Amino acid sequence: MSAQDETLSVAGRFINELEETAIAIILGAMTIITFINVVLRYGFNTGLIWGLEATSILFAWLVLFGISYAVKKTAHLGVDAVINVVPPSARRALGIIAALVCVIYAFLLLKGAWDYWANFANLPQTTGRWFPTGLEEMKRTSFRSWYEVVDIPMPEWLRWIEPLMNEGEEYEKIPRFIPYFILPLGMLLLLVRFVQATTRLIRGQQDSLIVSHEAEDAVEDVAHLNRED
Amino acid sequence: MEVAILFGMVIGLMLIGVPIAVSLGFSSILFLLVLSDTSLASVAQSLFQAMAGHYTLLAIPFFILASSFMSTGGVARRIIRFSIALVGHLHGGLAIAGVFACMLFAALSGSSPATVVAIGSIVIAGMREVGYTKDFAAGVIANAGTLGILIPPSIVMVVYASATDVSVGRMFLAGVIPGLMAGTMLMVTIYTIARIKNMPKGEWKGWGEVMSAGRDAGWGLFLIIIILGGIYGGIFTPTEAAAVAAVYAFFIANFVYRDMGPLARGGEAQNLSILRKPIALVTAFFHKDTKDTLFEAGKLTITLMFIIANALILKHVLTDEQVPQTVAAAMLDAGFGAVMFLVIVNVILLIGGQFMEPSGLIVIVAPLVFPIAIELGIDPIHLGIIMVVNMEIGMITPPVGLNLFVTSGVAGMSMMRVAKASLPFLAVLFVFLIMVTYIPILSTWLPTTFMGPEIITK
């Protein structure tokens, strides 16, 4: 989608860069933490006790943050056998239907993600089974900001959240609303990106949501080697 | 009945162009909301836990990263040179070298399309130069590329192991003999065709070239030793092995091959020595090439894991509805024996493998067939290898096999032409599938010898 990149505004390019850097840094951090833990175990008979939990959480962050980026870049995998053989008008119609399905999917997950995260941050869940119909009344059990993760210790520079979230009591490990925050954030971004993709499809600036295999970019890079005849 | 609707919906959505992950997730969410009392919040939680709660799956990003560093770092070129030095002088030598190179690259990467792109782009061009037809070249590479998921490490095997709770190490070991066998069968076929048609052969450049090409490629190939040796020596878990492999690949690509990072110089120029620019030891970590490789690997991880995470939600629906048990009971009542059952598994996977990303398919099909297989006394490791081989064949079966797509892109040919070109070799792989399916010892001997007999818990 390099053609799309060139037309981007400064802000657009900045966000691109930001998303790509975040993806690279998260994956790099996961690798280094795991590697260091192996070295510490064999070289020094010790280890970072929080290493595994941190890596697992970063893994979830990587994917949940990255799926919206993959929507923007049309990188999600799909089956294009049918949409490639139907006439363009039908292709466009199918594309728009598919996009609406994606929007509903992201919306449902955003509600789910909020409901899951909210109580951990002392915020009300939404009521309603399919669609948010209102906010719950906060009960005593709805205040769950004191839940902590298992291993990752609370860093000193985050202590300022204690009076805000935990009535001034000290956290020993980081509170759960921090790792889980990626859920509502990631799903919100996913919804936004799917809505944007839908408008592009309706305006005819894009003709599908999917690529047929993971190596499509790489194939394009090498296709010139064998193109003639 | 409900389940038939569920699967119908998943397939229907996929066909109209909904991303695979969303097709799986959307259908499952609807079913959970309608048929059970599961809340959306718990769906969101399982999406988070798909990554955070599966230690085995954590190996996937690391394997992808290792293979990205290796491909960017020019290891494919070196492997091909080594293969040509070794077998290029035979009749049909370049084609045989292509298969051999695919086998070696498969041992560094866990994905078939990646293998086709890395090896195919160079080998197909090379084969045409010395007089092979483009069709022959494309047919060879499309088939040999499928070895990517059979020869360890393999992302598909990691997913199978995670879905059925068998050991990743065993799966990897189990893939070694079948992988070597499939490669050998392909090479023998090519040699036979080449003798009959009198295809071009290269010249023997002597052991000197073999040694020097081998030494050059050896840095990359040592990765295999790290991964397999590390796991079986009990030094690290598969996940750690993958992370170590990624770090190793980073160092090799930046400081030994120097085709990327601060020491690389474009074009034909000799890459810089580390002694000339020691600061590179620091800057390599922040170099643009490093960031790009991390990012590309991250992007691939994201798209694969999104599918797997949603497939896990679907799996959750199936287990909730007791589908595996129902299917198992129905099949056992109908009096299906192990042979018939394996045929059915073959057919399902051959069809499914046409449309779907292999790892997503495994997450869905494995829990369905696994309990039946155990009931029928089929070894779980053996079942896993059968599934992987089926997936391979699904990738090159017309009309829509994934590897056909990739090869047609790489070779600049139409899908149908590639499909036709790969038919003779597809027949070979089919024979191979039958052998793997009905001779369990091919897959189970190595893991049993090295790791003791499998303990099956029902």
XYZ file of C-alpha atoms in Angstrom:
687
model
C 0.000 0.000 0.000
C 2.878 2.347 -0.658
C 0.736 4.484 -2.950
C -1.441 5.206 0.030
C 1.542 6.162 2.160
C 2.716 8.881 -0.177
C -0.545 10.748 0.035
C -0.484 10.829 3.830
C -0.393 14.046 5.762
C 2.348 14.751 8.270
C 0.096 13.621 11.104
C -0.752 10.439 9.221
C 2.899 9.623 8.690
C 3.637 10.337 12.326
C 0.927 7.936 13.486
C 2.197 5.307 11.052
C 5.673 5.654 12.440
C 4.345 5.548 15.986
C 2.387 2.336 15.414
C 5.233 0.615 13.589
C 7.743 1.596 16.237
C 5.461 0.387 19.011
C 5.085 -3.000 17.313
C 8.844 -3.295 16.832
C 9.638 -2.247 20.405
C 7.131 -4.624 22.004
C 8.415 -7.608 20.032
C 12.018 -6.595 20.736
C 11.303 -6.299 24.455
C 9.651 -9.738 24.561
C 12.661 -11.300 22.879
C 15.231 -9.588 25.045
C 13.456 -10.327 28.338
C 13.147 -14.012 27.444
C 16.746 -14.165 26.260
C 18.106 -12.448 29.359
C 16.209 -14.869 31.540
C 17.882 -17.825 29.813
C 21.295 -16.214 30.231
C 20.662 -15.413 33.891
C 19.530 -18.941 34.589
C 22.580 -20.614 33.059
C 25.194 -17.982 33.661
C 24.246 -16.721 37.081
C 21.797 -19.229 38.485
C 19.185 -16.560 38.964
C 16.407 -15.000 36.921
C 13.871 -12.246 36.574
C 10.918 -13.647 38.407
C 8.559 -11.307 36.562
C 10.055 -12.107 33.167
C 7.530 -14.663 32.045
C 4.485 -12.702 33.122
C 5.806 -9.529 31.537
C 6.509 -11.335 28.259
C 3.051 -12.878 28.203
C 1.388 -9.525 28.805
C 3.539 -7.873 26.141
C 2.506 -10.633 23.746
C -1.156 -9.787 24.347
C -0.362 -6.089 23.908
C 1.476 -6.725 20.663
C -1.449 -8.549 19.101
C -4.327 -6.519 20.536
C -2.610 -3.255 19.659
C -1.474 -4.462 16.260
C -4.726 -5.798 14.813
C -6.032 -2.286 14.174
C -2.818 -1.403 12.368
C -3.220 -4.526 10.228
C -6.723 -3.359 9.291
C -5.352 0.009 8.226
C -2.723 -1.663 6.055
C -5.120 -4.338 4.729
C -2.877 -7.078 6.086
C -5.438 -9.477 7.559
C -5.609 -12.859 5.911
C -8.707 -13.967 4.059
C -10.023 -16.051 1.205
C -10.183 -14.207 -2.094
C -11.133 -17.148 -4.315
C -14.756 -16.035 -4.652
C -14.411 -12.264 -4.621
C -11.814 -12.474 -7.376
C -14.151 -14.179 -9.837
C -17.339 -12.158 -9.334
C -17.913 -8.952 -11.370
C -16.621 -5.699 -9.833
C -20.035 -4.421 -8.748
C -20.770 -7.626 -6.819
C -17.268 -7.539 -5.424
C -17.860 -4.074 -4.086
C -21.201 -5.034 -2.550
C -19.695 -8.097 -0.881
C -16.822 -5.969 0.361
C -19.197 -3.523 2.028
C -21.205 -6.326 3.654
C -17.974 -7.903 4.892
C -16.856 -4.562 6.299
C -20.131 -4.115 8.175
C -19.708 -7.553 9.738
C -16.264 -6.440 10.885
C -17.658 -3.227 12.362
C -20.267 -5.151 14.356
C -17.608 -7.604 15.505
C -15.362 -4.810 16.727
C -18.280 -3.072 18.413
C -19.338 -6.185 20.338
C -15.768 -6.780 21.433
C -15.376 -3.156 22.487
C -18.378 -3.526 24.778
C -16.975 -6.792 26.109
C -13.539 -5.297 26.588
C -14.907 -2.286 28.453
C -17.044 -4.492 30.697
C -14.076 -6.668 31.507
C -11.715 -3.808 32.193
C -14.016 -1.261 33.859
C -14.316 -2.747 37.334
C -10.572 -3.220 37.580
C -10.331 0.542 37.148
C -13.206 1.328 39.550
C -15.423 2.260 36.623
C -18.945 1.008 35.932
C -19.619 -1.806 33.460
C -22.293 -1.298 30.853
C -25.595 -3.080 31.185
C -27.281 -5.007 28.383
C -26.316 -8.284 26.799
C -25.676 -7.289 23.196
C -25.606 -3.529 23.212
C -24.706 -1.186 26.038
C -28.009 0.058 27.404
C -26.643 2.048 30.306
C -24.120 1.984 33.109
C -24.380 -0.303 36.089
C -24.822 1.021 39.566
C -21.525 0.556 41.376
C -21.770 -2.073 44.106
C -19.157 -2.800 46.732
C -17.788 -5.634 44.599
C -17.516 -3.353 41.583
C -14.454 -1.628 42.992
C -11.649 -3.962 42.023
C -8.702 -1.680 41.494
C -6.885 -3.454 44.329
C -6.463 -6.601 42.194
C -2.801 -7.024 41.323
C -0.914 -9.128 38.792
C 1.069 -12.099 40.073
C 4.750 -11.265 39.617
C 5.510 -7.837 38.175
C 6.581 -5.486 41.006
C 5.188 -1.965 41.186
C 7.759 0.498 39.855
C 8.421 3.561 42.009
C 7.613 6.041 39.267
C 4.062 4.752 39.095
C 3.360 5.298 42.796
C 1.417 8.469 42.019
C -1.558 6.374 40.940
C -1.983 4.909 44.417
C -3.930 7.825 45.922
C -6.060 8.012 42.780
C -6.901 4.351 42.419
C -6.222 2.588 45.691
C -7.135 5.071 48.424
C -3.468 5.764 49.015
C -2.598 2.183 49.850
C 0.605 0.831 48.386
C 0.572 -1.579 45.504
C 3.106 -4.372 45.872
C 2.643 -5.590 42.293
C 1.234 -3.541 39.450
C -2.562 -3.364 39.507
C -4.420 -5.342 36.866
C -6.120 -2.418 35.209
C -2.775 -1.524 33.648
C -2.148 -4.682 31.580
C -5.854 -5.094 30.791
C -6.146 -1.535 29.532
C -4.980 -2.731 26.125
C -8.343 -4.504 25.719
C -10.634 -1.462 25.527
C -7.913 0.572 23.802
C -7.162 -2.079 21.195
C -10.822 -2.751 20.484
C -11.601 0.955 20.207
C -8.790 1.364 17.674
C -10.011 -1.737 15.850
C -13.531 -0.293 15.627
C -12.194 3.026 14.327
C -10.063 1.307 11.700
C -12.893 -0.919 10.527
C -15.213 2.096 10.236
C -12.545 3.889 8.206
C -12.079 0.845 5.989
C -15.831 0.705 5.442
C -15.943 4.314 4.274
C -13.014 3.684 1.941
C -14.863 0.695 0.493
C -18.056 2.710 0.023
C -16.142 5.515 -1.660
C -14.394 2.965 -3.849
C -10.863 3.816 -2.637
C -10.211 0.261 -1.587
C -11.717 -2.953 -2.883
C -11.249 -5.556 -0.197
C -10.361 -6.042 3.458
C -8.007 -8.953 3.026
C -4.860 -10.396 1.523
C -4.829 -14.030 0.520
C -1.551 -15.027 2.121
C 1.011 -13.777 4.571
C 3.782 -13.273 2.013
C 1.951 -10.950 -0.377
C 4.307 -7.993 0.153
C 7.365 -10.205 -0.095
C 6.091 -11.720 -3.336
C 5.695 -8.262 -4.807
C 9.283 -7.466 -3.891
C 10.678 -10.429 -5.820
C 8.136 -10.760 -8.638
C 10.232 -8.675 -11.033
C 12.871 -11.443 -11.125
C 10.657 -13.720 -13.196
C 8.113 -11.412 -14.751
C 9.018 -11.569 -18.470
C 7.193 -13.993 -20.811
C -27.690 -28.742 13.744
C -26.549 -25.552 15.455
C -23.015 -26.576 14.764
C -23.724 -27.021 11.058
C -25.099 -23.468 10.988
C -22.034 -22.256 12.870
C -19.627 -23.788 10.368
C -21.804 -22.689 7.458
C -21.648 -19.155 8.774
C -17.877 -19.212 9.248
C -17.330 -20.457 5.695
C -19.946 -18.138 4.207
C -18.378 -15.081 5.840
C -14.907 -16.129 4.719
C -16.037 -16.520 1.131
C -17.517 -13.027 0.909
C -14.191 -11.594 1.999
C -14.459 -11.144 5.756
C -11.002 -11.657 7.285
C -10.611 -15.264 8.521
C -10.130 -14.132 12.108
C -13.303 -12.042 12.135
C -15.318 -14.824 10.445
C -14.329 -17.200 13.219
C -14.753 -14.704 16.043
C -17.987 -13.107 14.871
C -19.770 -16.434 14.340
C -18.584 -17.722 17.703
C -19.665 -14.591 19.561
C -23.151 -14.777 18.064
C -23.419 -18.400 19.131
C -22.161 -17.774 22.627
C -24.603 -14.910 23.123
C -27.580 -16.810 21.740
C -26.992 -20.309 23.061
C -25.153 -19.899 26.335
C -25.012 -17.438 29.189
C -21.466 -16.347 28.383
C -21.042 -12.582 28.493
C -19.148 -10.401 26.049
C -16.762 -9.551 28.870
C -15.622 -13.151 29.102
C -15.138 -13.281 25.324
C -12.887 -10.247 25.617
C -11.054 -11.929 28.469
C -10.426 -15.058 26.412
C -9.071 -12.885 23.615
C -6.525 -11.487 26.072
C -5.763 -14.910 27.520
C -5.239 -16.398 24.052
C -1.897 -14.621 24.116
C -1.175 -14.082 27.804
C -2.296 -17.535 28.892
C -0.643 -19.798 26.327
C 3.016 -20.162 27.051
C 3.529 -22.510 24.084
C 2.140 -20.039 21.560
C 4.693 -17.511 22.763
C 7.211 -19.446 20.666
C 5.510 -18.249 17.478
C 6.644 -14.597 17.459
C 10.194 -15.666 18.283
C 10.371 -18.261 15.507
C 8.963 -15.733 13.061
C 11.514 -13.174 14.201
C 14.420 -15.594 13.864
C 13.365 -16.496 10.364
C 12.896 -12.819 9.419
C 16.441 -12.001 10.502
C 17.675 -14.987 8.568
C 15.845 -14.070 5.352
C 16.814 -10.410 5.533
C 20.360 -11.347 6.378
C 20.890 -13.131 3.074
C 20.964 -16.668 4.405
C 18.797 -17.933 1.517
C 21.488 -17.008 -1.009
C 24.142 -18.850 0.972
C 22.013 -21.942 1.424
C 21.378 -22.059 -2.317
C 25.085 -21.735 -3.078
C 25.824 -24.596 -0.694
C 23.093 -26.769 -2.223
C 24.330 -26.148 -5.745
C 27.886 -26.959 -4.723
C 26.672 -30.209 -3.243
C 24.214 -31.590 -5.823
C 24.309 -29.165 -8.758
C 26.450 -31.482 -10.886
C 23.793 -34.215 -11.078
C 21.295 -34.459 -13.908
C 18.578 -31.956 -13.070
C 21.056 -30.665 -10.522
C 19.719 -27.161 -10.113
C 16.201 -28.450 -9.491
C 17.499 -30.961 -6.955
C 19.514 -28.186 -5.331
C 16.311 -26.138 -5.195
C 14.562 -28.871 -3.229
C 17.571 -29.299 -0.974
C 17.709 -25.556 -0.356
C 13.995 -25.554 0.488
C 14.627 -28.328 3.026
C 17.442 -26.386 4.657
C 15.499 -23.153 4.690
C 12.502 -25.008 6.122
C 14.740 -25.952 9.013
C 15.242 -22.248 9.744
C 11.736 -21.026 9.156
C 8.371 -22.358 10.172
C 6.307 -21.264 7.223
C 5.751 -22.539 3.695
C 5.002 -19.307 1.837
C 8.133 -17.766 3.359
C 10.178 -20.705 2.062
C 8.785 -20.353 -1.451
C 9.512 -16.641 -1.530
C 13.017 -16.874 -0.110
C 14.260 -19.829 -2.166
C 11.888 -19.706 -5.125
C 12.617 -16.158 -6.189
C 16.312 -16.941 -6.672
C 16.147 -20.564 -7.824
C 13.391 -20.177 -10.421
C 15.292 -17.362 -12.119
C 18.490 -19.410 -11.957
C 16.883 -22.519 -13.409
C 15.476 -20.656 -16.394
C 18.890 -19.201 -17.142
C 20.428 -22.633 -17.617
C 17.575 -23.918 -19.745
C 14.855 -25.434 -17.594
C 11.285 -24.567 -18.497
C 9.604 -22.102 -16.207
C 6.823 -24.630 -15.560
C 9.208 -27.283 -14.312
C 10.950 -24.776 -12.060
C 7.705 -23.469 -10.584
C 6.343 -26.992 -10.058
C 9.442 -28.044 -8.155
C 9.495 -25.001 -5.903
C 5.761 -24.972 -5.154
C 6.052 -28.545 -3.883
C 9.360 -28.308 -2.093
C 8.222 -25.094 -0.394
C 5.516 -26.977 1.488
C 8.265 -28.685 3.488
C 8.448 -25.424 5.449
C 5.741 -26.592 7.843
C 6.916 -30.212 8.103
C 10.594 -29.794 8.869
C 11.058 -28.329 12.347
C 10.755 -25.693 13.599
C 7.208 -25.319 12.406
C 4.612 -22.801 13.487
C 1.829 -25.224 12.608
C 3.332 -27.833 14.936
C 3.547 -25.310 17.772
C -0.130 -24.572 17.289
C -1.042 -28.270 17.191
C 0.935 -28.919 20.345
C -0.763 -26.041 22.086
C -4.252 -27.098 20.946
C -3.885 -30.700 22.073
C -1.416 -30.413 24.958
C 1.260 -32.621 23.461
C 4.919 -31.684 23.719
C 6.301 -29.312 21.111
C 9.659 -31.047 21.315
C 8.140 -34.383 20.374
C 6.276 -32.866 17.451
C 9.467 -31.265 16.160
C 11.393 -34.533 16.421
C 8.546 -36.426 14.786
C 8.740 -34.146 11.755
C 12.395 -34.857 11.041
C 12.170 -38.278 9.359
C 9.014 -37.530 7.327
C 10.554 -34.202 6.282
C 13.771 -35.819 5.079
C 11.751 -38.534 3.381
C 9.482 -36.171 1.499
C 12.491 -34.154 0.353
C 14.329 -37.268 -0.771
C 11.294 -38.559 -2.654
C 11.005 -35.264 -4.496
C 14.717 -35.245 -5.344
C 14.656 -38.831 -6.607
C 11.642 -38.030 -8.782
C 13.408 -35.026 -10.265
C 16.534 -37.061 -10.892
C 14.516 -39.735 -12.706
C 12.694 -37.181 -14.859
C 15.994 -35.453 -15.546
C 17.656 -38.680 -16.705
C 14.764 -39.454 -19.058
C 14.470 -35.953 -20.476
C 18.202 -35.373 -20.330
C 17.980 -32.125 -18.420
C 20.947 -29.823 -17.967
C 23.517 -30.541 -15.306
C 25.968 -28.189 -13.717
C 29.659 -28.818 -13.303
C 31.271 -30.251 -10.207
C 33.276 -27.488 -8.623
C 35.143 -29.734 -6.232
C 35.105 -30.267 -2.491
C 36.763 -26.920 -1.964
C 33.624 -25.116 -3.067
C 31.441 -27.449 -0.997
C 33.533 -26.741 2.081
C 33.682 -23.007 1.621
C 29.974 -22.699 0.731
C 29.179 -24.976 3.657
C 31.205 -22.879 6.050
C 29.493 -19.746 4.809
C 25.996 -21.232 5.148
C 26.974 -22.967 8.388
C 26.508 -19.846 10.510
C 22.859 -19.823 9.532
C 22.390 -23.563 9.699
C 23.815 -23.654 13.216
C 20.433 -22.259 14.205
C 18.997 -25.755 13.728
C 21.458 -27.099 16.273
C 20.519 -24.377 18.738
C 16.820 -25.070 18.411
C 16.790 -28.859 18.310
C 19.861 -29.414 20.474
C 18.651 -26.884 23.016
C 15.228 -28.447 23.331
C 16.366 -32.079 23.451
C 19.377 -31.386 25.583
C 16.913 -30.032 28.108
C 18.683 -26.684 28.076
C 15.612 -24.654 27.290
C 11.921 -24.866 26.581
C 10.820 -24.526 22.953
C 9.741 -20.946 23.674
C 13.137 -20.045 25.094
C 14.855 -21.868 22.256
C 12.921 -19.701 19.831
C 13.934 -16.519 21.642
C 17.578 -17.578 21.737
C 17.357 -18.431 18.036
C 15.999 -14.960 17.313
C 18.855 -13.274 19.185
C 21.399 -15.560 17.486
C 19.910 -14.784 14.072
C 20.144 -11.075 14.855
C 23.865 -11.364 15.596
C 24.592 -13.512 12.559
C 22.684 -11.218 10.212
C 24.279 -8.046 11.584
C 27.817 -9.050 12.454
C 28.701 -12.178 10.478
C 26.799 -11.944 7.197
C 26.479 -8.162 7.523
C 23.890 -7.973 4.749
C 21.777 -5.824 7.006
C 22.405 -3.315 9.764
C 25.186 -0.765 10.210
C 27.893 -2.858 8.524
C 25.975 -3.515 5.307
C 26.863 -1.680 2.154
C 24.464 -1.926 -0.753
C 25.308 -3.531 -4.083
C 28.474 -5.491 -4.763
C 30.660 -3.656 -2.293
C 32.333 -5.752 0.401
C 30.475 -5.334 3.667
C 32.408 -3.641 6.422
C 34.276 -5.640 9.015
C 33.233 -5.180 12.614
C 36.812 -4.159 13.410
C 36.520 -1.194 11.089
C 33.412 0.058 12.802
C 33.162 -1.311 16.348
C 30.472 1.204 17.258
C 28.168 -1.043 15.209
C 27.884 -3.325 18.233
C 25.774 -0.603 19.790
C 24.129 0.969 16.779
C 22.929 -2.357 15.364
C 20.266 -2.462 18.051
C 18.790 0.833 16.904
C 19.500 0.506 13.210
C 16.613 0.982 10.798
C 17.045 -2.535 9.377
C 16.663 -4.016 12.846
C 13.531 -2.013 13.488
C 12.077 -2.952 10.094
C 12.725 -6.645 10.646
C 11.188 -6.515 14.124
C 8.227 -4.684 12.699
C 7.689 -7.103 9.802
C 7.916 -10.091 12.144
C 5.539 -8.330 14.533
C 3.033 -7.701 11.771
C 3.051 -11.344 10.705
C 2.689 -12.441 14.341
C -0.281 -10.133 14.742
C -2.184 -11.465 11.736
C -1.483 -15.110 12.615
C -2.274 -14.711 16.311
C -5.476 -12.817 15.550
C -6.665 -15.876 13.633
C -5.484 -18.283 16.317
C -7.071 -16.244 19.117
C -10.425 -16.222 17.356
C -10.125 -19.895 16.483
C -9.656 -20.474 20.217
C -12.986 -18.745 20.852
C -14.590 -21.066 18.300
C -12.936 -24.023 19.980
C -14.491 -22.822 23.221
C -17.936 -22.872 21.588
C -17.361 -26.380 20.274
C -16.274 -27.747 23.645
C -19.183 -25.979 25.363
C -21.591 -27.653 22.989
C -19.825 -30.985 23.536
C -19.300 -31.271 19.797
C -16.094 -33.347 19.920
C -17.817 -35.937 22.123
C -20.895 -36.058 19.882
C -18.834 -36.434 16.735
C -16.694 -39.091 18.386
C -19.709 -41.065 19.541
C -21.340 -40.839 16.118
C -18.218 -42.053 14.362
C -17.630 -44.907 16.786
C -21.286 -45.955 16.568
C -21.070 -45.987 12.804
C -18.301 -48.525 13.260
C -15.525 -46.491 11.693
C -12.131 -48.007 12.330
C -8.823 -46.207 12.475
C -8.261 -46.500 8.723
C -11.604 -44.997 7.749
C -11.205 -42.303 10.379
C -7.820 -41.268 9.017
C -9.257 -41.096 5.505
C -11.956 -38.743 6.780
C -9.358 -36.589 8.538
C -7.376 -36.492 5.290
C -10.375 -35.337 3.299
C -11.448 -32.647 5.782
C -7.957 -31.195 5.969
C -7.329 -31.336 2.239
C -10.456 -29.297 1.649
C -9.904 -26.968 4.602
C -6.243 -26.467 3.761
C -7.271 -25.002 0.428
C -8.943 -22.014 1.975
C -7.544 -21.494 5.367
C -4.364 -20.421 6.985
C -2.961 -23.738 8.314
C -2.527 -22.713 11.956
C -6.122 -21.486 12.274
C -7.410 -24.682 10.703
C -5.420 -26.786 13.155
C -6.867 -24.960 16.167
C -10.379 -25.805 14.972
C -9.916 -29.323 13.616
C -7.487 -30.678 16.216
C -9.918 -30.617 19.169
C -12.579 -32.244 16.968
C -10.514 -35.200 15.841
C -8.168 -35.573 18.793
C -10.557 -37.352 21.210
C -11.637 -39.739 18.456
C -8.061 -40.538 17.584
C -7.227 -41.321 21.210
C -10.322 -43.504 21.428
C -9.190 -45.403 18.332
C -5.697 -45.835 19.698
C -3.948 -43.493 17.280
C -0.799 -41.872 18.640
C -1.325 -38.107 19.153
C 2.092 -37.317 17.694
C 1.352 -39.437 14.653
C -1.989 -37.686 14.238
C -0.202 -34.336 14.391
C 2.209 -35.276 11.626
C -0.661 -36.563 9.479
C -2.425 -33.251 9.930
C 0.668 -31.285 8.990
C 1.287 -33.370 5.857
C -2.352 -32.976 4.842
C -2.012 -29.250 5.251
C 1.035 -29.303 3.012
C -0.864 -31.063 0.279
C -3.865 -28.786 0.720
C -1.512 -25.890 -0.014
C -0.684 -27.163 -3.498
C -3.969 -28.751 -4.507
C -5.851 -26.877 -7.205
C -7.964 -24.800 -7.431
C -6.949 -22.524 -4.567
C -3.955 -23.932 -2.664
C -2.014 -21.208 -0.846
C 1.406 -22.214 -2.134
C 0.107 -22.102 -5.684
C -0.815 -18.466 -5.124
C 2.573 -17.624 -3.742
C 4.444 -19.480 -6.462
C 2.351 -17.925 -9.197
C 3.249 -14.517 -7.755
C 6.934 -15.324 -7.441
C 7.217 -16.939 -10.876
C 4.919 -14.485 -12.656
C 2.706 -17.290 -14.009
C -1.030 -17.892 -13.840
C -2.400 -20.005 -10.995
C -3.615 -22.716 -13.340
C -0.253 -22.994 -15.027
C 1.486 -23.431 -11.692
C -1.158 -25.940 -10.611
C -0.609 -27.997 -13.749
C 3.154 -27.754 -13.416
C 3.098 -29.049 -9.865
C 0.822 -32.030 -10.541
C 3.547 -34.660 -11.116
C 5.190 -33.761 -7.816
C 1.843 -33.507 -6.093
C 1.378 -37.169 -6.986
C 4.651 -37.908 -5.185
C 3.522 -36.064 -2.085
C 0.261 -37.973 -2.198
C 2.095 -41.277 -2.067
C 4.076 -39.772 0.793
C 0.862 -38.828 2.619
C -0.417 -42.389 2.351
C 2.865 -43.699 3.702
C 2.879 -41.274 6.625
C -0.755 -42.004 7.416
C -0.464 -45.776 7.506
C 3.098 -46.283 8.729
C 3.011 -44.606 12.156
C 6.551 -45.589 13.006
C 7.879 -43.010 10.531
C 6.700 -40.264 12.853
C 6.860 -41.940 16.235
C 10.210 -43.702 16.132
C 12.458 -40.684 16.627
C 10.549 -39.026 19.488
C 10.082 -42.356 21.261
C 13.764 -43.179 20.955
C 14.926 -39.821 22.222
C 12.240 -38.908 24.705
C 10.803 -42.212 25.848
C 7.334 -43.549 25.086
C 4.447 -41.114 24.894
C 2.147 -41.129 27.883
C -1.397 -40.736 26.709
C -3.863 -39.205 29.108
C -7.480 -39.305 28.107
